[in-house]
Structures are given as C-alpha cells and as structure tokens.
Short mmCIF file of C-alpha atoms in Angstrom, two decimals:
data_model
loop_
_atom_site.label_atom_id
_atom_site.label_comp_id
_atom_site.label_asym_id
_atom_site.label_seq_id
_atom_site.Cartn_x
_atom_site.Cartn_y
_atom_site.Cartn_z
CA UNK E 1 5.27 15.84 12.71
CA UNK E 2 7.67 18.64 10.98
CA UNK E 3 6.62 20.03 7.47
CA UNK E 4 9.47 20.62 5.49
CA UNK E 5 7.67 21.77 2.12
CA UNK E 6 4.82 22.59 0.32
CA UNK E 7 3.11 22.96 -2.89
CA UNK E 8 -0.48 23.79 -3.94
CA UNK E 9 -0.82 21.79 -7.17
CA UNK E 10 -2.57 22.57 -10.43
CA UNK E 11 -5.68 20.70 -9.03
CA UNK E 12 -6.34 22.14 -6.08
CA UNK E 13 -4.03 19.64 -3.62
CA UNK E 14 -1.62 20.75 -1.10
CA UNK E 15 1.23 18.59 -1.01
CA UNK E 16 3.38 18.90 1.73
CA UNK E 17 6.57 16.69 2.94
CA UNK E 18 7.07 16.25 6.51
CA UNK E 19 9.39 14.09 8.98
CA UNK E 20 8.24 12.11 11.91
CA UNK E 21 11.05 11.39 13.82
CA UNK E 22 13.37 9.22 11.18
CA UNK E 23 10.13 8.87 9.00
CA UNK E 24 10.26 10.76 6.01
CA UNK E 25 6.44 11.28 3.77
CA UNK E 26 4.20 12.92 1.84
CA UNK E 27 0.47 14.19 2.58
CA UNK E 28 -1.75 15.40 -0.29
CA UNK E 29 -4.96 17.47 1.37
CA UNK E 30 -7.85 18.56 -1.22
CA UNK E 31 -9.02 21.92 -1.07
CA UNK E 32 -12.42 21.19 0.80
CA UNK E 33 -12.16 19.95 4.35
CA UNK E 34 -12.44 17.88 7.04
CA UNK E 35 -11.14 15.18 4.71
CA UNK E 36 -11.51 10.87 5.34
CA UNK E 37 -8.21 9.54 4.97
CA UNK E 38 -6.20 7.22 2.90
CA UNK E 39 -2.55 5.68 3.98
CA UNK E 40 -1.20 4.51 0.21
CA UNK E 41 1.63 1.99 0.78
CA UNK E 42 4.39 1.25 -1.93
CA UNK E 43 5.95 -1.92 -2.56
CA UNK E 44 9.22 -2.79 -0.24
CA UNK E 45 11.93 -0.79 -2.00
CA UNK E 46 10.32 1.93 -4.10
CA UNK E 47 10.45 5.67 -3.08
CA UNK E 48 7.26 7.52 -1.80
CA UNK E 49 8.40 9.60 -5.02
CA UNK E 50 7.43 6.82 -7.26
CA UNK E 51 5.73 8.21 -10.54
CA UNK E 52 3.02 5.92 -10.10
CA UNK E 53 2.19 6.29 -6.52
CA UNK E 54 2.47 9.97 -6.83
CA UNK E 55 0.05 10.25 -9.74
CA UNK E 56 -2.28 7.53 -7.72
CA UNK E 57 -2.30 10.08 -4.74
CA UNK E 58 -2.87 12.67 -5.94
CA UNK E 59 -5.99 11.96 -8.22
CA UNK E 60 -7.23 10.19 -5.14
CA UNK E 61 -6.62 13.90 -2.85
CA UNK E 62 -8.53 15.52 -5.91
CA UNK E 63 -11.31 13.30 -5.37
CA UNK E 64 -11.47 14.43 -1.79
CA UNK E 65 -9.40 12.60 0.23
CA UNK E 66 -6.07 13.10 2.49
CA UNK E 67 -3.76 10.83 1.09
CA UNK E 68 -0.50 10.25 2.97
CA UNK E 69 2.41 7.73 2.22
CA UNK E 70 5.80 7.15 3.75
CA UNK E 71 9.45 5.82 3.04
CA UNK E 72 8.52 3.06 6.02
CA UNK E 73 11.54 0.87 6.98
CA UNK E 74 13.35 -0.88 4.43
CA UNK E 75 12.00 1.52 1.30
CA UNK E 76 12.99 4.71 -0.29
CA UNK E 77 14.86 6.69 1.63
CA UNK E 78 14.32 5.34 5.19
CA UNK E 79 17.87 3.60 6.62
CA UNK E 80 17.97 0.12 5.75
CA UNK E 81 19.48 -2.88 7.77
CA UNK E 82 22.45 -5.12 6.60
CA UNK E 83 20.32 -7.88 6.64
CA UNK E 84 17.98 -6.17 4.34
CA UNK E 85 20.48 -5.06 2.07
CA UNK E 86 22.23 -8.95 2.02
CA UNK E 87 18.52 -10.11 1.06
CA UNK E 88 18.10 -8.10 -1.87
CA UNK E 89 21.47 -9.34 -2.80
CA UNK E 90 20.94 -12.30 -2.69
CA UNK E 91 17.28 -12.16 -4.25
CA UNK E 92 18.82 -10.61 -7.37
CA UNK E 93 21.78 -12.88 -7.53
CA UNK E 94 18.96 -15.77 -7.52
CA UNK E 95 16.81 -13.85 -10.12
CA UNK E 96 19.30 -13.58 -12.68
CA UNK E 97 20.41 -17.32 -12.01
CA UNK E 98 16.90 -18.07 -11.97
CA UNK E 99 16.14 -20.07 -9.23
CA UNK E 100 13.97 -20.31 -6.63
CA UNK E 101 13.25 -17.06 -5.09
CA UNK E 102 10.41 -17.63 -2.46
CA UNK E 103 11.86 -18.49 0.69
CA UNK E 104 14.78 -15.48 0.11
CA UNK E 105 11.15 -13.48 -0.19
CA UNK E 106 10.59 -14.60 2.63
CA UNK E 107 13.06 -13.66 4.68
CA UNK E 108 13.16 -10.13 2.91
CA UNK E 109 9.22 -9.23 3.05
CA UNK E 110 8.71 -11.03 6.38
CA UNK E 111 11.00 -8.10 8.22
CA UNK E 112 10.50 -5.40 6.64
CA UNK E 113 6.72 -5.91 7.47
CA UNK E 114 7.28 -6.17 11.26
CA UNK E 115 8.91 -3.03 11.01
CA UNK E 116 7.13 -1.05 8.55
CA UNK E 117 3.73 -1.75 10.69
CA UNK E 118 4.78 0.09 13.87
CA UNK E 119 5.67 3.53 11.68
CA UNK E 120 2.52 3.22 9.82
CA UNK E 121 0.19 3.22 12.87
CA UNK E 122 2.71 5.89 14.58
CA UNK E 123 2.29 7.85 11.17
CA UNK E 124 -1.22 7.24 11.27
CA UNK E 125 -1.90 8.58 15.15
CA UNK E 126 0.27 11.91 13.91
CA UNK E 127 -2.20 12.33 11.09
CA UNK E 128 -5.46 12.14 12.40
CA UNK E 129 -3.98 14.62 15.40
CA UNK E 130 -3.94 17.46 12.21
CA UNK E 131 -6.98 19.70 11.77
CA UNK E 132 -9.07 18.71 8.28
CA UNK E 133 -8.28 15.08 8.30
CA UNK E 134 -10.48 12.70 9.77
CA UNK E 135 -11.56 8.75 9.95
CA UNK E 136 -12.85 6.81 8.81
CA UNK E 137 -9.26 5.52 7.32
CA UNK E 138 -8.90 3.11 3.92
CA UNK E 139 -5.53 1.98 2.91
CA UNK E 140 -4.73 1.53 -0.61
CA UNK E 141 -1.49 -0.14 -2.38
CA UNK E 142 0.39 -2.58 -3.87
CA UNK E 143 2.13 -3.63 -0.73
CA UNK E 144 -0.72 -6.27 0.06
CA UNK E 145 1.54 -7.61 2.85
CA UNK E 146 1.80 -4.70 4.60
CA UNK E 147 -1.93 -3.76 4.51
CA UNK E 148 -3.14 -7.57 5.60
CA UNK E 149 -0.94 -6.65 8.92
CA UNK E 150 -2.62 -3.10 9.41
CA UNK E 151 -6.35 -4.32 8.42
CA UNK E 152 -5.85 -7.05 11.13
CA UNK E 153 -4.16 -5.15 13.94
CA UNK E 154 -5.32 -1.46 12.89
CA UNK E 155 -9.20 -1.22 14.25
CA UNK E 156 -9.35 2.45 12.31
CA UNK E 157 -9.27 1.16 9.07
CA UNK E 158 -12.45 0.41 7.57
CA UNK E 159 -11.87 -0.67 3.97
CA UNK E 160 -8.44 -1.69 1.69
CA UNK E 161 -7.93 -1.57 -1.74
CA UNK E 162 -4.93 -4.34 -2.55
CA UNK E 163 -2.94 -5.14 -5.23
CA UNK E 164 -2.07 -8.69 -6.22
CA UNK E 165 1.45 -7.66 -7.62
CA UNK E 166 3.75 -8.47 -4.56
CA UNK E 167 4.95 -11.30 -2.74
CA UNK E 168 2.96 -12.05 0.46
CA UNK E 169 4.82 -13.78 2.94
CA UNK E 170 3.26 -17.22 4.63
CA UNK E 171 2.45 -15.48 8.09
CA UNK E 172 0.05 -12.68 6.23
CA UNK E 173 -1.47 -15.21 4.01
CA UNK E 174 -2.67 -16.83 6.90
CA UNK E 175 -3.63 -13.75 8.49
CA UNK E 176 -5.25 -12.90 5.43
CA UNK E 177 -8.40 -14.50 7.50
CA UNK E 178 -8.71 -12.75 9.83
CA UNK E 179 -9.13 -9.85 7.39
CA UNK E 180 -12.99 -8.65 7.86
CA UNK E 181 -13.22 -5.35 6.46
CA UNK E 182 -14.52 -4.39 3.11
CA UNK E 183 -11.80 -5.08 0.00
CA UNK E 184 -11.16 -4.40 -3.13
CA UNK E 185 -8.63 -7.20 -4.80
CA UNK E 186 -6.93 -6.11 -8.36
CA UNK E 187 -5.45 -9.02 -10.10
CA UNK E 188 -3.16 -8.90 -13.37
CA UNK E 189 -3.71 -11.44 -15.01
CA UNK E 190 -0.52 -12.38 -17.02
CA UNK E 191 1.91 -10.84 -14.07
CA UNK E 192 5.35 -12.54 -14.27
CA UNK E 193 6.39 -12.50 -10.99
CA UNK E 194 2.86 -13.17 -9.27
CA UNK E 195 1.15 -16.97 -9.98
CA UNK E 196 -2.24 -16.54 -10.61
CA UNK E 197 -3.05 -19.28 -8.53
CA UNK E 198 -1.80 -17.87 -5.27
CA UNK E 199 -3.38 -14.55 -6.44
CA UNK E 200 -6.73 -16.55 -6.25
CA UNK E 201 -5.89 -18.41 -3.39
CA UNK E 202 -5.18 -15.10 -1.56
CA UNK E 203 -8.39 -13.78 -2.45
CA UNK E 204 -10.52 -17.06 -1.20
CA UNK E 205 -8.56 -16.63 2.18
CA UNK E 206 -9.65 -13.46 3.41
CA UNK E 207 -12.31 -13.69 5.83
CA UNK E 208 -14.02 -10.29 4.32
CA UNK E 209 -18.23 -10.99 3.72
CA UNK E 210 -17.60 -7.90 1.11
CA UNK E 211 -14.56 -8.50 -0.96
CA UNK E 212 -14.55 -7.69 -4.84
CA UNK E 213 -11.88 -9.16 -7.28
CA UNK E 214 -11.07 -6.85 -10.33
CA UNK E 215 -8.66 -9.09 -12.78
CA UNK E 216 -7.27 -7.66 -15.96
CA UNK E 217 -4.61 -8.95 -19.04
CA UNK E 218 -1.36 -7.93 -18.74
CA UNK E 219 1.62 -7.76 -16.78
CA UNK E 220 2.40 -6.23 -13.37
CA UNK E 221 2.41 -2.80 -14.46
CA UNK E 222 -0.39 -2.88 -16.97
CA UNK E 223 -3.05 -2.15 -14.54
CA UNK E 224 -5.94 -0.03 -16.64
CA UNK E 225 -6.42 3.29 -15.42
CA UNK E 226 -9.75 3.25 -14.80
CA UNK E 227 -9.19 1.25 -11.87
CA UNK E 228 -8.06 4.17 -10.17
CA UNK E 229 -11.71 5.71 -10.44
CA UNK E 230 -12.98 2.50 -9.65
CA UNK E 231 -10.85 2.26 -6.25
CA UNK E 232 -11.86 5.87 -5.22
CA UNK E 233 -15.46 5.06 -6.16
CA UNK E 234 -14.95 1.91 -3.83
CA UNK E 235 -13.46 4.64 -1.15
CA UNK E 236 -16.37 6.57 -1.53
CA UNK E 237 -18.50 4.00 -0.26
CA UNK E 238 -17.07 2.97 2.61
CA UNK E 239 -15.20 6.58 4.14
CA UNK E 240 -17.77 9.00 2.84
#
C-alpha cells in the first residue's frame, strides 16, 4: 500500500489516498488510536470522491473510526472491461426506452461483484497490516450486493449497515441467507428505481437473528441525515 497524499481535516481526520497495486482509495483515521474499522462501499459506477460518500466517511472517522473506501473494479476510476462498458450501454439505452431493465442488471451487477470482492478483502488484509487500525471490521454502503458477498465469505466482519437503494442480483439475494451477522437495513420508501417489495423481501431473507429495518419517505437520495448517527451508533455497538 503506497500513500500518495494527505490532509489533516478541520475535524481532526487524516485523509490520505493510497494505491494498492491498480487499486486506487481513500482512508480517513481519527485523531485517537488504535481505531475499529469500517470498509464504506459505493454503488457500481460512482467515484470514491462521491460528495456523499465522502461526507458519510468522514463524520463516521470523526466518530472514531478508520474508514476506508476504494474505486473497486468496474467504479470510479478503476479500468473497466468492454463488457462492462457495453452493459451500461445498453442499460441506459433500455432506461430511456423504458423497458425492462433487470436481467441487463443482471448481467452488469453480477460481474462487477465477482470482481470487486477479491480487491476488497486484498484491500482489507493491507489495512489491518497498518499500525492504529484494528478489527473488529463493519462495512457500511449502498452497494448491498457487494457487502452480502463480503458478510458471507469475509469471517472479519462483524456487523453491516446496507442500503436498500441498488439492484441486488439473484445469486446475493439468495445468499442473503446465509448472512448471520448483525445488520442494519435502510429502506426509502418511495425510491423509483428500488420496489418496495423486493426491498422487504430482501430484508425477510437474511438469515441475521439481529437485523433492524430503518424505512423513510422519499426517494433514493432522500435518506434523513440522522441516519448517519444512527448507523455509527449501530457501529458503536458492535466494533467498540
């Protein structure tokens, strides 16, 4: 892991980008240390540098955690397939016809998952090598694909905050049961792009004894911000 930059923020927080072989990310550190850590995940295709994740992160590293996020494959700046690129093609050629879009989800989330888990745990083993980061590990994001992979193949993990917002591929819904560790499910309730009922159906699939469902009006970005404090509060109880 090379650091290519650093800041210390108003707040207290160090951020610092660094490279891991072709992976490019960010790591927020609080000022007090050793710190529990938290991978935050984006959705397929945003930037780490997303406005949202980055003010997510960072309130979370002021709260006292590590928080570390990474253009995985198929998002931000990480290299991107042909195939990739001919799915999202073809998924907004279909949106703006408006027709079906689900199985072109699939075959566009499905990928980039199997990919995007290997760097994540690689990421993952570089990070808890650095000195004031430690486990316990939670995972927090709206890529709820993504994270049902890691909490089923990623024993470190110990709790997930998800977010109902993306498309979740067949082969993670039904891993979705397998899914045991503590979770915290935020639903909006009006999204566009997100049926409620498969929302709720995702929710009554995972095999978690703890599992909380937080569901709010409004579309997909109208989550309330005091969420946020609710999700770290959630953290708190489970990595502290």
């Amino acid at each position: 892991m090379h650091f290519t930059s650093e800041q210390r923020l108003d707040d207290g927080v160090l951020e610092r980008e660094f490279t891991l072989g072709e992976i490019p990310g960010t790591l927020w550190t609080p000022g007090s240390a050793p710190a529990p850590l938290v991978l935050m995940a984006h959705n397929n295709g945003l930037p780490k540098a997303d406005p949202r994740l980055v003010a997510r992160a960072r309130y979370t590293a002021a709260r006292g955690y590590a928080v570390a996020t990474i253009d995985a494959a198929g998002c931000g700046d990480h290299p991107r397939s042909a195939a990739d690129e001919q799915a999202r093609a073809d998924l907004r050629r279909a949106m703006q016809a408006g027709e079906p879009v689900d199985e072109i989800f699939e075959s566009l989330i499905g990928p980039l998952v199997d990919n995007a888990a290997p760097e994540w745990r690689t990421t993952l083993d570089a990070l808890l090598e650095l000195p004031g980061i430690r486990g316990p590990v939670g995972y927090s994001g709206g890529w709820t694909a993504l994270g049902i992979r890691l909490a089923v193949t990623e024993p470190r993990i110990a709790a997930a905050g998800f977010f109902a917002g993306g498309y979740v591929p067949r082969a993670q819904r039904e891993e979705a049961r397998r899914v045991t560790i503590p979770l915290l499910f935020l639903l909006q309730w009006d999204d566009e792009g997100n049926p409620r009922r498969r929302a709720l159906d995702l929710f009554d699939a995972f095999g978690s004894e703890e599992k909380t469902l937080h569901a709010n009006p409004g579309g997909h970005t109208g989550t309330p911000w005091f969420e946020l404090e609710d999700g770290c509060r959630f953290l708190d109880r489970h990595l502290k």
